[in-house]
Amino acid sequence: MFDKQRTNRVRWACRRGMLELDVLLLPFYEEVFHDLSDADKLTFERLLTCDDPDLFAWVMGHKACEDRDLAAMVDTIVKRVKA
């Protein structure tokens, strides 16, 4: 499902317009993405289509993500950073 080309696109999408998101998303991709289930990879890929202000608000806890799957992925990313 995630061939090399698609995986490279996901990696590229981790590069954001906000440095704060770059330091969260790129290390998560490098260290965790390849071990995720296909369903979680799809969720992460979908998360990367969201706008930077929304992503930032979600990871900082300023706003709750209404999409349950995306909220769970955000929680996974935040927990990884805190570990």
GROMACS .gro file of N, CA and C in nm:
model
  249
    1MET      N    1   0.082  -0.119   0.000
    1MET     CA    2   0.000   0.000   0.000
    1MET      C    3   0.087   0.126   0.000
    2PHE      N    4   0.185   0.133   0.088
    2PHE     CA    5   0.274   0.249   0.094
    2PHE      C    6   0.406   0.211   0.028
    3ASP      N    7   0.412   0.235  -0.102
    3ASP     CA    8   0.536   0.209  -0.174
    3ASP      C    9   0.635   0.323  -0.146
    4LYS      N   10   0.753   0.311  -0.200
    4LYS     CA   11   0.859   0.409  -0.174
    4LYS      C   12   0.817   0.550  -0.215
    5GLN      N   13   0.753   0.563  -0.330
    5GLN     CA   14   0.712   0.695  -0.376
    5GLN      C   15   0.610   0.759  -0.282
    6ARG      N   16   0.512   0.681  -0.240
    6ARG     CA   17   0.409   0.736  -0.150
    6ARG      C   18   0.470   0.768  -0.014
    7THR      N   19   0.558   0.683   0.032
    7THR     CA   20   0.625   0.706   0.160
    7THR      C   21   0.708   0.834   0.153
    8ASN      N   22   0.775   0.857   0.041
    8ASN     CA   23   0.852   0.980   0.024
    8ASN      C   24   0.763   1.104   0.024
    9ARG      N   25   0.643   1.090  -0.034
    9ARG     CA   26   0.548   1.203  -0.033
    9ARG      C   27   0.502   1.234   0.109
   10VAL      N   28   0.481   1.130   0.189
   10VAL     CA   29   0.443   1.151   0.329
   10VAL      C   30   0.555   1.223   0.402
   11ARG      N   31   0.678   1.178   0.380
   11ARG     CA   32   0.793   1.244   0.444
   11ARG      C   33   0.799   1.390   0.405
   12TRP      N   34   0.783   1.420   0.276
   12TRP     CA   35   0.788   1.558   0.229
   12TRP      C   36   0.676   1.640   0.294
   13ALA      N   37   0.559   1.582   0.311
   13ALA     CA   38   0.446   1.653   0.371
   13ALA      C   39   0.469   1.685   0.518
   14CYS      N   40   0.564   1.617   0.581
   14CYS     CA   41   0.597   1.646   0.721
   14CYS      C   42   0.669   1.780   0.735
   15ARG      N   43   0.723   1.829   0.625
   15ARG     CA   44   0.788   1.960   0.626
   15ARG      C   45   0.679   2.066   0.616
   16ARG      N   46   0.666   2.144   0.720
   16ARG     CA   47   0.555   2.237   0.730
   16ARG      C   48   0.602   2.381   0.723
   17GLY      N   49   0.507   2.471   0.732
   17GLY     CA   50   0.539   2.613   0.735
   17GLY      C   51   0.572   2.664   0.873
   18MET      N   52   0.552   2.579   0.973
   18MET     CA   53   0.580   2.619   1.112
   18MET      C   54   0.690   2.529   1.167
   19LEU      N   55   0.796   2.589   1.217
   19LEU     CA   56   0.907   2.514   1.274
   19LEU      C   57   0.860   2.422   1.386
   20GLU      N   58   0.764   2.470   1.466
   20GLU     CA   59   0.714   2.390   1.577
   20GLU      C   60   0.655   2.257   1.530
   21LEU      N   61   0.592   2.259   1.415
   21LEU     CA   62   0.536   2.135   1.360
   21LEU      C   63   0.644   2.049   1.296
   22ASP      N   64   0.742   2.113   1.233
   22ASP     CA   65   0.853   2.038   1.174
   22ASP      C   66   0.923   1.952   1.278
   23VAL      N   67   0.948   2.009   1.395
   23VAL     CA   68   1.023   1.936   1.497
   23VAL      C   69   0.941   1.825   1.561
   24LEU      N   70   0.811   1.824   1.539
   24LEU     CA   71   0.726   1.715   1.586
   24LEU      C   72   0.705   1.608   1.479
   25LEU      N   73   0.669   1.653   1.361
   25LEU     CA   74   0.624   1.560   1.258
   25LEU      C   75   0.737   1.485   1.189
   26LEU      N   76   0.845   1.552   1.157
   26LEU     CA   77   0.954   1.485   1.087
   26LEU      C   78   1.019   1.377   1.174
   27PRO      N   79   1.051   1.404   1.300
   27PRO     CA   80   1.104   1.296   1.384
   27PRO      C   81   1.004   1.181   1.403
   28PHE      N   82   0.875   1.214   1.414
   28PHE     CA   83   0.775   1.109   1.426
   28PHE      C   84   0.777   1.022   1.302
   29TYR      N   85   0.783   1.084   1.186
   29TYR     CA   86   0.791   1.007   1.062
   29TYR      C   87   0.915   0.918   1.062
   30GLU      N   88   1.029   0.977   1.092
   30GLU     CA   89   1.156   0.904   1.086
   30GLU      C   90   1.160   0.785   1.184
   31GLU      N   91   1.104   0.803   1.302
   31GLU     CA   92   1.118   0.704   1.408
   31GLU      C   93   0.999   0.610   1.425
   32VAL      N   94   0.881   0.650   1.383
   32VAL     CA   95   0.760   0.574   1.415
   32VAL      C   96   0.680   0.530   1.292
   33PHE      N   97   0.676   0.614   1.190
   33PHE     CA   98   0.586   0.591   1.077
   33PHE      C   99   0.596   0.449   1.020
   34HIS      N  100   0.716   0.399   1.000
   34HIS     CA  101   0.733   0.269   0.934
   34HIS      C  102   0.680   0.153   1.018
   35ASP      N  103   0.663   0.174   1.148
   35ASP     CA  104   0.612   0.069   1.236
   35ASP      C  105   0.460   0.078   1.257
   36LEU      N  106   0.398   0.180   1.202
   36LEU     CA  107   0.252   0.195   1.217
   36LEU      C  108   0.179   0.092   1.131
   37SER      N  109   0.057   0.063   1.172
   37SER     CA  110  -0.030  -0.021   1.088
   37SER      C  111  -0.066   0.058   0.964
   38ASP      N  112  -0.114  -0.011   0.861
   38ASP     CA  113  -0.155   0.059   0.739
   38ASP      C  114  -0.266   0.159   0.767
   39ALA      N  115  -0.357   0.123   0.855
   39ALA     CA  116  -0.466   0.215   0.890
   39ALA      C  117  -0.412   0.341   0.957
   40ASP      N  118  -0.315   0.325   1.047
   40ASP     CA  119  -0.255   0.441   1.112
   40ASP      C  120  -0.172   0.524   1.015
   41LYS      N  121  -0.107   0.458   0.921
   41LYS     CA  122  -0.032   0.532   0.818
   41LYS      C  123  -0.127   0.619   0.736
   42LEU      N  124  -0.242   0.563   0.702
   42LEU     CA  125  -0.343   0.641   0.629
   42LEU      C  126  -0.392   0.759   0.712
   43THR      N  127  -0.411   0.738   0.840
   43THR     CA  128  -0.456   0.846   0.928
   43THR      C  129  -0.350   0.954   0.938
   44PHE      N  130  -0.224   0.913   0.951
   44PHE     CA  131  -0.115   1.011   0.957
   44PHE      C  132  -0.107   1.089   0.826
   45GLU      N  133  -0.122   1.020   0.716
   45GLU     CA  134  -0.120   1.086   0.585
   45GLU      C  135  -0.234   1.187   0.575
   46ARG      N  136  -0.350   1.150   0.626
   46ARG     CA  137  -0.466   1.241   0.624
   46ARG      C  138  -0.443   1.359   0.717
   47LEU      N  139  -0.379   1.334   0.831
   47LEU     CA  140  -0.347   1.441   0.925
   47LEU      C  141  -0.260   1.548   0.858
   48LEU      N  142  -0.170   1.503   0.773
   48LEU     CA  143  -0.080   1.596   0.706
   48LEU      C  144  -0.149   1.685   0.604
   49THR      N  145  -0.274   1.655   0.572
   49THR     CA  146  -0.349   1.741   0.480
   49THR      C  147  -0.418   1.856   0.555
   50CYS      N  148  -0.413   1.853   0.686
   50CYS     CA  149  -0.478   1.958   0.766
   50CYS      C  150  -0.394   2.085   0.765
   51ASP      N  151  -0.457   2.195   0.793
   51ASP     CA  152  -0.389   2.324   0.797
   51ASP      C  153  -0.299   2.335   0.919
   52ASP      N  154  -0.188   2.405   0.901
   52ASP     CA  155  -0.091   2.420   1.010
   52ASP      C  156  -0.151   2.480   1.137
   53PRO      N  157  -0.232   2.586   1.129
   53PRO     CA  158  -0.288   2.641   1.254
   53PRO      C  159  -0.372   2.539   1.332
   54ASP      N  160  -0.447   2.455   1.259
   54ASP     CA  161  -0.525   2.351   1.326
   54ASP      C  162  -0.433   2.247   1.390
   55LEU      N  163  -0.334   2.201   1.314
   55LEU     CA  164  -0.239   2.102   1.369
   55LEU      C  165  -0.172   2.157   1.494
   56PHE      N  166  -0.127   2.280   1.486
   56PHE     CA  167  -0.058   2.340   1.601
   56PHE      C  168  -0.151   2.348   1.722
   57ALA      N  169  -0.274   2.392   1.700
   57ALA     CA  170  -0.370   2.402   1.811
   57ALA      C  171  -0.398   2.265   1.872
   58TRP      N  172  -0.405   2.162   1.790
   58TRP     CA  173  -0.432   2.027   1.840
   58TRP      C  174  -0.314   1.974   1.921
   59VAL      N  175  -0.193   1.986   1.870
   59VAL     CA  176  -0.079   1.930   1.943
   59VAL      C  177  -0.048   2.009   2.069
   60MET      N  178  -0.081   2.138   2.070
   60MET     CA  179  -0.057   2.219   2.189
   60MET      C  180  -0.171   2.206   2.291
   61GLY      N  181  -0.280   2.142   2.250
   61GLY     CA  182  -0.393   2.125   2.340
   61GLY      C  183  -0.480   2.248   2.351
   62HIS      N  184  -0.466   2.342   2.259
   62HIS     CA  185  -0.547   2.464   2.262
   62HIS      C  186  -0.687   2.441   2.205
   63LYS      N  187  -0.698   2.336   2.126
   63LYS     CA  188  -0.825   2.307   2.060
   63LYS      C  189  -0.835   2.156   2.043
   64ALA      N  190  -0.954   2.103   2.057
   64ALA     CA  191  -0.974   1.958   2.038
   64ALA      C  192  -1.005   1.929   1.892
   65CYS      N  193  -0.946   1.824   1.842
   65CYS     CA  194  -0.976   1.778   1.706
   65CYS      C  195  -1.106   1.699   1.711
   66GLU      N  196  -1.199   1.734   1.626
   66GLU     CA  197  -1.330   1.668   1.629
   66GLU      C  198  -1.330   1.532   1.561
   67ASP      N  199  -1.232   1.506   1.474
   67ASP     CA  200  -1.222   1.377   1.407
   67ASP      C  201  -1.152   1.280   1.502
   68ARG      N  202  -1.221   1.175   1.539
   68ARG     CA  203  -1.170   1.081   1.640
   68ARG      C  204  -1.038   1.017   1.599
   69ASP      N  205  -1.027   0.975   1.474
   69ASP     CA  206  -0.904   0.911   1.427
   69ASP      C  207  -0.786   1.008   1.425
   70LEU      N  208  -0.811   1.128   1.377
   70LEU     CA  209  -0.704   1.228   1.376
   70LEU      C  210  -0.664   1.267   1.517
   71ALA      N  211  -0.762   1.278   1.607
   71ALA     CA  212  -0.733   1.311   1.746
   71ALA      C  213  -0.646   1.203   1.810
   72ALA      N  214  -0.674   1.077   1.778
   72ALA     CA  215  -0.593   0.968   1.832
   72ALA      C  216  -0.451   0.974   1.778
   73MET      N  217  -0.434   1.010   1.651
   73MET     CA  218  -0.300   1.023   1.593
   73MET      C  219  -0.225   1.139   1.657
   74VAL      N  220  -0.293   1.250   1.677
   74VAL     CA  221  -0.230   1.364   1.745
   74VAL      C  222  -0.185   1.321   1.884
   75ASP      N  223  -0.269   1.248   1.954
   75ASP     CA  224  -0.234   1.199   2.088
   75ASP      C  225  -0.111   1.108   2.083
   76THR      N  226  -0.102   1.023   1.983
   76THR     CA  227   0.014   0.935   1.966
   76THR      C  228   0.141   1.018   1.945
   77ILE      N  229   0.131   1.119   1.863
   77ILE     CA  230   0.247   1.206   1.834
   77ILE      C  231   0.291   1.279   1.961
   78VAL      N  232   0.195   1.336   2.033
   78VAL     CA  233   0.226   1.411   2.155
   78VAL      C  234   0.286   1.319   2.261
   79LYS      N  235   0.230   1.200   2.279
   79LYS     CA  236   0.285   1.106   2.378
   79LYS      C  237   0.427   1.066   2.343
   80ARG      N  238   0.456   1.051   2.213
   80ARG     CA  239   0.590   1.014   2.170
   80ARG      C  240   0.689   1.124   2.206
   81VAL      N  241   0.648   1.249   2.193
   81VAL     CA  242   0.735   1.361   2.225
   81VAL      C  243   0.761   1.366   2.376
   82LYS      N  244   0.660   1.336   2.454
   82LYS     CA  245   0.674   1.342   2.600
   82LYS      C  246   0.751   1.224   2.657
   83ALA      N  247   0.765   1.117   2.580
   83ALA     CA  248   0.833   0.997   2.631
   83ALA      C  249   0.982   1.017   2.647
   0.00000   0.00000   0.00000
